[in-house]
Amino acid sequence: MNTQIEMFAPPKNRIRRFALLAFYTFLISFTWACSDETGADDKGNISGVDTATLTVTPGSVDFDLINLGETDQRSITISNTGSGTLRISSIEIIKNGAPNANKFNKVGDWEPRNLKTNESFDLTVEYAPVDPVSDSGAIRIRSNGSAGGTHDIPIRTTANPPQIFTPRTISFERVAPNTTESQIAIVQNIGRSPLIFQDIILTGSSAFSISFPDPNVSIEENNPETDTDNWPSVLEPDESFPIRVYFAPGDTEPANSELVFYTNDPNDPQYKVDVIGNSGAACMNVTDEALINFGASPIGRTSRRAITIENCSAGSELVISAIEISDDGGGKFDVPAEFLPPGLLDEPIKLRPRETTNFTVTYDPTDEVEDEGSILIKSNDPIKSSLTIPVKGKGSHVVCPEAIAEARIAGTTQYKDELLARPLQNIEFSGTRSSGSSQLTYEWSVRSRPSNSQSRFTPNNTVAEPRLWLDLAGDYEIELVVYDADGLASCEPSIVTIHVVPSQEIHIQLTWFTPAVPSPRNGNGTDVDLHYRHPQGTKWNDRTYTVYWNSKASGLSWGSTPALANKATLDIDDLWGVTTENINHVQPLNGNYEIGVHYYADNGRGGTDATLRIYVQGVLKYELLDKRLQNKQFWRVGSLQWPSGDMIWVDQVVCDHTLAGFPNTTCR
């Protein structure tokens, strides 16, 4: 019995082998379990060497403006850029810390998963706004690759308010006494939610009145006798309706009125349109002409406000003879000589129709009291020949915010405060480096631009990062003022200067202004065309030898080398007068190139004023302003000689049917 027991008793070396095997098994298991997360340093301590890293591109989900009732989608990429396995345990959308955020929806696969090194996947979020206010939320990811195990990716949207738009000025030139003329303006909702009209009223001179044409009938076919006194109560986004304004003066004196739209537009609930009659005389608009308000301004520091003067006349020069302080508020307000329009100290300055100039008012408060003063502007505007503008401000010990404006050409990365750009490029602005003691709001403005430029900020001038399309060559000066939560403005505006210079050897630029359509838009305007003819050409509409709307690129080599064939080109054929027409010529052959302008269609709007600018080697060499043309007339400008760049002037206006190649159409 004892012997049998000894037979089954393991020897000591077998016990040792079994124990050693168990120890190695445990060690291997422990090492395998920690292999993708831990390791040992030089001193033998356990440390992380194979860790997962959660990376999100881009770092936020940002939605642009979108109409109510519509949807938009944005995607982000989730990646593991670490060396260990990324284990994602949950993915959800939250708002105010709670799951299932309203208005944001998951699209596609949002299931938890594991990602090896360099693996990635996409998450898509859908946004469906139901009201005009902005929304926000976050994508919350729980994983072993985030600090604290949680990573929140912000979701941001832009407010979608309604926005009214119509020409800010409706101007009638001289109308004979006891006669009546009318114009139609288009009222639009360019916002992203319904625009509601509470009232529309006309104040001021009784010589003006309004009615509402049938919005379902084209302007050309609309009969004033069918007009009514009713307007639509609601405009959906991108909808519009017409309003007819009548002017029936009893004399030849200028008359003024104001058309006021009461709406739910949060930025302009009382949208005002100036209505001017007998406006063939000079016309002056001044920014902040009701009041230049500095608000609370820091004591011991000079605050500045840039003021823009515009000639709002359709065809007359505006002569400014003086800009001066009429009441300096005890030495607090000033218009320094160095900030006056150039030349004004020596003699009156003249502004062509739609041209602008600037001056700057300064404020130096000394204590915490409200200061008042006034500015006097003298001009040949018969209505505002001596315009007095009140100025006020209040000293404060608070620190004003700082405005920092920067810009870059779209597609580039470097922001600057001075740019060299080309015509038709887009400029992206940024005020995000501005600073203050609280949340800032932004106000961008175009202080100066080439005459006839119609570029506007998009989506508007109150966002931190708007865009501007450079429709014309020349210099642009853009100003940024920022305001803190208490309404305190930046002490000084920040300025971005853009020099727009053509890169081609020859750049010809055509713009036009039709007094009957002061604010043209697609579907409402006039059509004027630029023509550029090769030295061998004999017809103004020959598609081989003339570049124009029906032949936007030359039909043979116009360049000095075979590789430069078809290098005389028309950028844009503008059908309504909302932008410009440009013809560019790269490395032209020697010869004389004919330039002409054709008034193709007035669409019942009458005469137009054409302006032609010719750039040679990037420099504005010739400028012909406001050439009056009637329907179907052709303006033979002259011949541009190359390589000298000199002009042989013709400057002749004829009917198009007298020119070779044009149809037999009578001028009217």
XYZ file of C-alpha atoms in Angstrom, residues 64-508:
445
model
C -23.492 77.592 -43.178
C -26.784 79.402 -43.775
C -29.605 77.103 -44.833
C -33.268 77.733 -45.558
C -35.843 76.590 -43.047
C -37.355 73.285 -44.116
C -34.176 72.250 -45.939
C -31.334 70.048 -44.730
C -27.566 70.017 -45.039
C -24.879 67.487 -44.167
C -21.312 67.731 -42.902
C -18.776 64.941 -42.344
C -15.744 64.488 -40.106
C -13.067 61.799 -40.107
C -12.202 59.825 -36.955
C -8.680 58.349 -37.029
C -6.350 56.398 -34.786
C -2.975 58.114 -35.053
C -1.488 56.247 -32.109
C 0.386 52.949 -31.936
C -2.192 50.933 -29.976
C -5.719 49.805 -30.792
C -8.366 52.544 -30.462
C -11.451 51.118 -28.752
C -14.538 53.352 -29.247
C -17.284 52.348 -26.850
C -19.986 54.914 -27.777
C -20.776 57.768 -30.209
C -23.709 60.119 -29.649
C -24.938 63.628 -30.439
C -25.550 65.819 -27.399
C -26.950 69.282 -26.755
C -26.666 71.078 -23.424
C -25.123 67.920 -22.037
C -28.089 65.707 -22.936
C -28.246 63.082 -25.700
C -30.512 63.166 -28.768
C -29.930 66.815 -29.677
C -32.865 68.351 -31.559
C -32.293 69.385 -35.221
C -29.115 67.284 -35.611
C -29.408 63.756 -37.000
C -27.012 60.861 -37.501
C -26.446 59.726 -41.084
C -24.894 56.350 -41.883
C -23.006 54.023 -39.526
C -22.439 55.391 -35.992
C -21.804 52.026 -34.258
C -18.898 51.634 -31.788
C -15.797 49.965 -33.226
C -12.096 49.292 -32.814
C -9.503 51.011 -34.994
C -5.999 49.796 -35.588
C -3.139 52.229 -36.101
C -3.795 54.588 -39.072
C -7.319 53.273 -39.564
C -10.175 55.800 -39.874
C -13.877 56.179 -40.637
C -16.305 59.028 -41.375
C -19.230 60.356 -39.363
C -21.938 62.393 -41.103
C -24.304 64.826 -39.345
C -27.491 66.210 -40.882
C -28.873 69.589 -39.825
C -32.557 70.454 -40.287
C -33.308 73.921 -38.838
C -36.865 74.633 -37.746
C -36.472 78.280 -36.625
C -34.263 81.301 -37.494
C -31.968 81.052 -34.441
C -28.539 79.453 -34.422
C -28.108 75.979 -32.921
C -25.188 74.184 -31.308
C -24.355 70.780 -29.954
C -21.552 68.250 -29.963
C -20.566 64.751 -31.043
C -19.439 62.888 -27.892
C -17.062 59.968 -28.384
C -16.014 57.673 -25.515
C -12.802 55.749 -26.125
C -9.440 54.745 -24.738
C -7.788 57.369 -26.940
C -9.189 60.510 -25.276
C -8.172 62.331 -22.120
C -10.629 61.284 -19.432
C -12.150 58.815 -21.865
C -14.430 61.425 -23.522
C -13.938 63.681 -26.561
C -16.538 66.305 -27.607
C -16.558 67.649 -31.181
C -18.482 70.979 -31.392
C -21.420 71.338 -33.798
C -22.087 74.964 -34.744
C -24.618 76.646 -37.012
C -25.328 80.138 -38.296
C -28.572 81.926 -37.473
C -31.076 81.830 -40.332
C -32.995 85.102 -40.022
C -35.068 86.727 -42.741
C -33.429 89.676 -44.518
C -35.147 92.330 -46.590
C -33.396 93.776 -49.609
C -34.402 96.470 -52.067
C -32.605 99.521 -53.495
C -31.778 101.958 -50.697
C -32.502 104.888 -52.997
C -35.217 105.402 -55.592
C -34.219 108.458 -57.566
C -36.141 110.439 -60.183
C -34.198 112.904 -62.278
C -35.907 116.116 -63.403
C -39.638 115.568 -64.006
C -41.671 118.376 -65.572
C -44.252 119.992 -63.280
C -47.755 118.493 -63.408
C -46.559 115.310 -65.100
C -46.126 111.840 -63.593
C -43.368 109.266 -63.865
C -42.999 105.932 -62.113
C -40.388 103.338 -61.268
C -40.677 99.763 -60.091
C -38.475 98.479 -57.284
C -38.217 94.822 -56.301
C -38.587 93.858 -52.640
C -36.732 90.617 -51.884
C -36.197 88.227 -48.987
C -32.528 87.286 -49.243
C -32.569 85.624 -45.821
C -33.196 82.006 -44.881
C -36.583 82.160 -43.131
C -39.981 83.765 -43.914
C -40.028 87.580 -44.029
C -43.231 88.969 -42.498
C -44.478 92.463 -43.399
C -46.401 94.331 -40.693
C -46.734 97.597 -42.635
C -45.378 99.634 -45.546
C -45.695 103.408 -45.337
C -44.568 106.375 -47.431
C -43.652 109.570 -45.577
C -42.503 113.010 -46.715
C -43.472 114.847 -49.888
C -47.024 114.334 -51.154
C -45.631 114.318 -54.708
C -44.879 110.610 -54.202
C -47.264 107.688 -54.023
C -47.058 103.895 -54.276
C -49.015 100.942 -55.617
C -48.384 97.213 -55.962
C -48.289 95.501 -59.382
C -49.333 91.901 -59.900
C -46.236 89.870 -58.862
C -47.187 87.099 -61.307
C -46.903 89.359 -64.360
C -43.554 90.412 -65.844
C -42.506 94.022 -65.370
C -42.604 94.653 -69.108
C -46.219 93.471 -69.364
C -47.498 94.989 -66.135
C -50.262 97.565 -66.513
C -50.387 100.224 -63.779
C -54.188 100.223 -64.032
C -54.264 96.727 -62.542
C -52.146 97.723 -59.505
C -53.633 97.381 -56.019
C -53.005 98.755 -52.530
C -52.159 95.303 -51.155
C -48.810 93.640 -50.710
C -47.911 90.052 -49.746
C -47.861 89.597 -45.991
C -45.118 86.942 -46.142
C -42.147 86.345 -48.438
C -40.459 82.970 -48.324
C -36.646 82.884 -48.856
C -35.670 84.045 -52.373
C -39.201 85.292 -53.089
C -39.909 88.897 -54.138
C -42.668 91.300 -55.095
C -42.700 94.598 -57.034
C -43.624 98.023 -55.714
C -44.374 100.936 -58.028
C -43.361 104.434 -56.918
C -44.905 107.485 -58.608
C -43.519 111.019 -58.716
C -45.879 113.855 -59.723
C -44.184 117.163 -58.813
C -45.923 120.539 -58.883
C -42.674 122.418 -59.456
C -39.024 121.887 -60.419
C -37.667 121.848 -56.857
C -36.103 118.676 -55.398
C -38.513 116.532 -53.388
C -37.828 113.818 -50.809
C -39.732 111.020 -49.199
C -39.017 107.863 -47.234
C -40.445 104.425 -47.892
C -40.459 102.387 -44.671
C -40.936 98.600 -44.502
C -41.878 97.217 -41.063
C -40.831 93.553 -40.979
C -39.514 90.801 -38.738
C -35.973 91.257 -40.112
C -34.056 91.272 -36.786
C -31.211 93.381 -38.186
C -33.368 96.011 -39.903
C -36.971 95.897 -38.625
C -37.668 99.365 -40.079
C -36.022 99.163 -43.480
C -35.903 102.649 -45.013
C -35.585 103.603 -48.661
C -34.858 107.194 -49.665
C -37.139 108.426 -52.451
C -35.760 111.453 -54.267
C -37.376 113.521 -56.998
C -35.926 116.054 -59.421
C -32.571 114.529 -58.590
C -30.724 115.632 -61.705
C -28.929 117.976 -59.331
C -26.044 116.816 -57.172
C -26.912 114.355 -54.432
C -24.927 113.630 -51.265
C -25.183 110.658 -48.919
C -23.096 110.609 -45.734
C -22.731 107.591 -43.463
C -24.031 108.301 -39.937
C -25.428 111.648 -41.095
C -28.167 111.481 -38.440
C -25.606 111.137 -35.641
C -21.941 110.253 -35.260
C -22.043 108.423 -31.940
C -18.761 107.422 -30.311
C -20.610 105.892 -27.353
C -18.487 105.072 -24.328
C -14.888 105.900 -25.226
C -11.746 105.440 -23.096
C -10.387 108.525 -21.351
C -6.850 109.412 -22.357
C -7.046 107.765 -25.754
C -8.150 109.109 -29.131
C -11.116 107.339 -30.695
C -11.721 107.606 -34.451
C -14.669 107.211 -36.778
C -14.273 107.057 -40.569
C -17.128 108.750 -42.444
C -17.874 108.111 -46.134
C -19.405 110.667 -48.508
C -21.064 109.338 -51.679
C -22.320 111.182 -54.733
C -25.739 109.559 -55.094
C -26.629 111.545 -58.193
C -27.316 109.636 -61.385
C -25.487 112.088 -63.606
C -24.222 115.233 -61.833
C -20.961 116.037 -60.097
C -21.002 116.549 -56.355
C -18.825 119.465 -55.275
C -17.701 119.466 -51.620
C -16.342 122.814 -50.546
C -15.793 122.278 -46.820
C -15.744 119.689 -44.033
C -15.211 121.306 -40.661
C -16.007 121.193 -36.956
C -18.841 123.598 -36.189
C -18.894 122.658 -32.476
C -15.860 120.877 -31.036
C -17.553 120.036 -27.709
C -14.988 121.964 -25.682
C -12.032 120.739 -27.688
C -13.061 117.076 -27.578
C -14.006 116.578 -31.258
C -11.903 117.281 -34.339
C -11.537 116.586 -38.057
C -7.723 116.597 -38.442
C -6.424 118.039 -41.702
C -4.471 114.859 -42.464
C -7.735 112.889 -42.449
C -9.605 115.153 -44.888
C -10.154 114.120 -48.530
C -7.008 114.871 -50.561
C -6.950 118.405 -51.963
C -9.871 119.777 -49.944
C -7.683 122.183 -47.965
C -6.680 123.964 -51.165
C -9.903 123.937 -53.189
C -13.309 122.230 -53.458
C -13.221 118.604 -54.536
C -15.493 116.980 -57.122
C -17.010 113.515 -56.977
C -18.329 111.875 -60.112
C -21.696 110.077 -59.968
C -21.524 107.141 -57.516
C -17.969 108.056 -56.475
C -17.023 108.184 -52.773
C -14.505 109.873 -50.499
C -13.731 109.696 -46.759
C -12.798 111.781 -43.766
C -12.189 110.934 -40.099
C -13.641 112.427 -36.913
C -11.659 112.083 -33.664
C -12.809 112.181 -30.030
C -10.564 112.802 -26.983
C -12.648 112.543 -23.773
C -11.140 113.848 -20.540
C -13.709 112.787 -17.950
C -16.838 110.695 -17.474
C -19.378 113.093 -18.939
C -21.351 113.114 -22.174
C -19.865 115.414 -24.798
C -21.730 116.879 -27.759
C -20.562 118.638 -30.890
C -21.281 118.895 -34.595
C -19.727 118.588 -38.061
C -20.563 120.868 -41.002
C -20.314 119.687 -44.628
C -20.851 122.202 -47.440
C -21.709 120.995 -50.945
C -23.701 121.781 -54.071
C -26.450 119.330 -53.087
C -29.527 121.605 -53.131
C -31.084 119.648 -50.272
C -27.989 119.330 -48.111
C -25.981 122.370 -49.122
C -25.016 122.917 -45.461
C -25.365 119.579 -43.710
C -24.857 119.659 -39.947
C -24.222 116.275 -38.345
C -24.430 115.992 -34.538
C -21.580 114.214 -32.772
C -21.619 112.810 -29.260
C -19.643 110.551 -26.960
C -19.016 109.824 -23.314
C -15.702 109.385 -21.532
C -15.165 106.097 -19.765
C -12.440 104.294 -17.858
C -13.240 101.030 -19.589
C -10.896 99.644 -22.224
C -12.263 99.607 -25.753
C -11.983 96.428 -27.831
C -9.346 96.165 -30.532
C -10.298 95.551 -34.161
C -7.883 93.510 -36.270
C -8.887 93.044 -39.905
C -7.041 90.674 -42.213
C -7.688 89.297 -45.676
C -6.453 86.671 -48.072
C -7.139 85.696 -51.645
C -9.477 82.691 -51.733
C -7.426 79.535 -52.147
C -4.389 80.936 -50.309
C -3.476 80.618 -46.637
C -1.721 83.814 -45.560
C -3.769 86.691 -44.111
C -2.483 90.264 -44.564
C -3.718 93.836 -44.149
C -2.584 94.772 -47.670
C -3.065 92.570 -50.722
C -2.195 92.563 -54.395
C -4.997 90.787 -56.267
C -6.406 90.291 -59.764
C -9.842 91.272 -61.098
C -12.633 88.728 -60.471
C -10.849 87.096 -57.535
C -12.650 86.430 -54.244
C -11.248 87.887 -51.026
C -11.805 86.209 -47.662
C -11.714 88.532 -44.626
C -11.188 87.650 -40.997
C -11.760 89.646 -37.834
C -11.262 86.701 -35.478
C -8.011 88.099 -34.040
C -9.913 91.128 -32.731
C -10.091 91.213 -28.939
C -12.154 92.663 -26.122
C -13.408 92.030 -22.615
C -16.577 90.293 -23.836
C -18.099 88.688 -26.904
C -17.619 90.851 -29.997
C -19.879 91.800 -32.866
C -18.506 92.896 -36.233
C -19.223 95.706 -38.692
C -17.401 95.632 -42.040
C -17.695 98.471 -44.554
C -16.201 99.409 -47.912
C -14.577 102.797 -47.374
C -13.531 103.183 -50.993
C -13.694 101.173 -54.198
C -13.331 101.714 -57.946
C -16.131 103.812 -59.424
C -19.023 101.616 -60.654
C -18.023 98.664 -58.470
C -21.086 96.898 -57.063
C -19.399 94.253 -54.911
C -21.105 93.393 -51.628
C -20.075 91.356 -48.606
C -21.441 87.827 -48.447
C -23.273 86.495 -46.568
C -23.413 89.996 -44.959
C -21.170 92.605 -43.325
C -21.777 91.521 -39.719
C -20.093 88.113 -39.675
C -16.532 87.601 -38.471
C -15.342 86.206 -41.802
C -17.161 87.662 -44.836
C -16.163 87.425 -48.510
C -15.953 90.087 -51.239
C -15.781 89.547 -54.986
C -13.480 91.974 -56.804
C -15.572 92.947 -59.790
C -13.286 95.768 -61.017
C -9.611 96.642 -61.172
C -8.499 99.465 -58.874
C -8.022 100.028 -55.150
C -10.378 98.865 -52.391
C -10.229 100.004 -48.774
C -12.121 97.839 -46.286
C -12.804 98.873 -42.691
C -13.623 96.777 -39.618
C -15.135 98.127 -36.392
C -15.876 95.716 -33.528
C -18.230 96.193 -30.578
C -18.232 94.493 -27.186
C -21.337 93.251 -25.356
C -21.949 96.750 -23.884
C -21.860 98.393 -27.299
C -18.382 99.889 -26.824
C -16.736 100.259 -30.229
C -13.086 99.743 -31.047
C -11.203 103.003 -30.533
C -9.779 102.783 -34.033
C -11.066 100.920 -37.063
C -8.829 98.366 -38.707
C -8.181 98.835 -42.422
C -7.415 96.319 -45.187
C -6.160 97.727 -48.496
C -6.496 95.706 -51.699
C -4.754 96.718 -54.917
C -6.459 94.977 -57.838
C -4.127 94.979 -60.830
C -4.662 93.055 -64.101
C -1.874 90.616 -64.947
C -2.403 90.708 -68.715
C -0.653 93.107 -71.059
C -4.039 94.536 -72.149
C -7.098 94.622 -69.874
C -10.256 96.443 -71.059
